[in-house]
């Protein structure tokens, strides 16, 4: 499949929607990172679960930031 066909199949990102999604992902990542601190008193299993959840949220946030960067939109990070 040529890149020309792929571009036709892939819908363009709406910058405002993508930025709003990034903002929600950033807020979620910050919240999940704060939960890691709260889990500190609950034991190692709770800490590990909170760390894994936080890492996934950070990965999502970074993925949206990269998509925005590809569109030429800079985000504070």
mmCIF file of C-alpha atoms in Angstrom:
data_model
loop_
_atom_site.group_PDB
_atom_site.id
_atom_site.type_symbol
_atom_site.label_atom_id
_atom_site.label_comp_id
_atom_site.label_asym_id
_atom_site.label_seq_id
_atom_site.Cartn_x
_atom_site.Cartn_y
_atom_site.Cartn_z
ATOM 1 C CA UNK A 1 0.000 0.000 0.000
ATOM 2 C CA UNK A 2 1.494 3.350 -0.952
ATOM 3 C CA UNK A 3 1.702 6.279 1.427
ATOM 4 C CA UNK A 4 -0.651 8.167 -0.880
ATOM 5 C CA UNK A 5 -3.387 5.590 -0.257
ATOM 6 C CA UNK A 6 -2.694 5.542 3.478
ATOM 7 C CA UNK A 7 -3.063 9.299 3.682
ATOM 8 C CA UNK A 8 -6.422 9.093 1.941
ATOM 9 C CA UNK A 9 -7.676 6.465 4.405
ATOM 10 C CA UNK A 10 -6.406 8.171 7.555
ATOM 11 C CA UNK A 11 -8.632 11.106 8.525
ATOM 12 C CA UNK A 12 -6.818 14.336 9.382
ATOM 13 C CA UNK A 13 -6.706 15.273 13.050
ATOM 14 C CA UNK A 14 -8.788 18.194 14.141
ATOM 15 C CA UNK A 15 -6.247 20.241 16.089
ATOM 16 C CA UNK A 16 -8.696 21.615 18.633
ATOM 17 C CA UNK A 17 -10.133 18.175 19.427
ATOM 18 C CA UNK A 18 -6.672 16.661 19.604
ATOM 19 C CA UNK A 19 -5.474 19.440 21.908
ATOM 20 C CA UNK A 20 -8.509 18.970 24.160
ATOM 21 C CA UNK A 21 -7.778 15.242 24.274
ATOM 22 C CA UNK A 22 -4.145 15.997 25.139
ATOM 23 C CA UNK A 23 -5.251 18.303 27.968
ATOM 24 C CA UNK A 24 -7.498 15.595 29.420
ATOM 25 C CA UNK A 25 -4.684 13.041 29.129
ATOM 26 C CA UNK A 26 -2.259 15.449 30.824
ATOM 27 C CA UNK A 27 -4.690 16.056 33.683
ATOM 28 C CA UNK A 28 -5.259 12.306 34.028
ATOM 29 C CA UNK A 29 -1.508 11.651 34.093
ATOM 30 C CA UNK A 30 -0.998 14.273 36.805
ATOM 31 C CA UNK A 31 -3.840 12.762 38.838
ATOM 32 C CA UNK A 32 -2.464 9.225 38.477
ATOM 33 C CA UNK A 33 0.995 10.408 39.539
ATOM 34 C CA UNK A 34 -0.510 11.941 42.686
ATOM 35 C CA UNK A 35 -2.183 8.599 43.426
ATOM 36 C CA UNK A 36 1.256 6.975 43.548
ATOM 37 C CA UNK A 37 2.099 9.179 46.537
ATOM 38 C CA UNK A 38 -1.190 8.294 48.221
ATOM 39 C CA UNK A 39 -0.581 4.582 47.664
ATOM 40 C CA UNK A 40 2.711 4.808 49.544
ATOM 41 C CA UNK A 41 1.071 3.984 52.857
ATOM 42 C CA UNK A 42 -1.004 1.111 51.463
ATOM 43 C CA UNK A 43 1.760 -1.336 50.713
ATOM 44 C CA UNK A 44 3.897 -2.558 47.834
ATOM 45 C CA UNK A 45 1.077 -4.065 45.737
ATOM 46 C CA UNK A 46 -0.883 -0.800 45.813
ATOM 47 C CA UNK A 47 2.246 1.149 44.949
ATOM 48 C CA UNK A 48 3.030 -1.149 42.012
ATOM 49 C CA UNK A 49 -0.528 -0.912 40.671
ATOM 50 C CA UNK A 50 -0.482 2.883 40.972
ATOM 51 C CA UNK A 51 2.906 3.065 39.224
ATOM 52 C CA UNK A 52 1.687 0.926 36.323
ATOM 53 C CA UNK A 53 -1.487 2.970 35.946
ATOM 54 C CA UNK A 54 0.499 6.193 36.100
ATOM 55 C CA UNK A 55 2.963 4.969 33.481
ATOM 56 C CA UNK A 56 0.115 4.156 31.085
ATOM 57 C CA UNK A 57 -1.412 7.604 31.593
ATOM 58 C CA UNK A 58 1.943 9.294 30.967
ATOM 59 C CA UNK A 59 2.416 7.214 27.813
ATOM 60 C CA UNK A 60 -1.019 8.293 26.540
ATOM 61 C CA UNK A 61 -0.234 11.931 27.301
ATOM 62 C CA UNK A 62 3.095 11.719 25.500
ATOM 63 C CA UNK A 63 1.463 10.032 22.519
ATOM 64 C CA UNK A 64 -1.006 12.901 22.127
ATOM 65 C CA UNK A 65 1.794 15.431 22.601
ATOM 66 C CA UNK A 66 3.706 13.753 19.771
ATOM 67 C CA UNK A 67 0.658 13.837 17.493
ATOM 68 C CA UNK A 68 0.301 17.545 18.199
ATOM 69 C CA UNK A 69 4.014 18.100 17.565
ATOM 70 C CA UNK A 70 3.639 16.325 14.220
ATOM 71 C CA UNK A 71 0.959 18.893 13.367
ATOM 72 C CA UNK A 72 3.238 21.738 14.414
ATOM 73 C CA UNK A 73 1.502 22.465 17.729
ATOM 74 C CA UNK A 74 3.828 22.927 20.683
ATOM 75 C CA UNK A 75 2.659 21.874 24.151
ATOM 76 C CA UNK A 76 4.240 22.757 27.454
ATOM 77 C CA UNK A 77 5.633 19.646 29.012
#
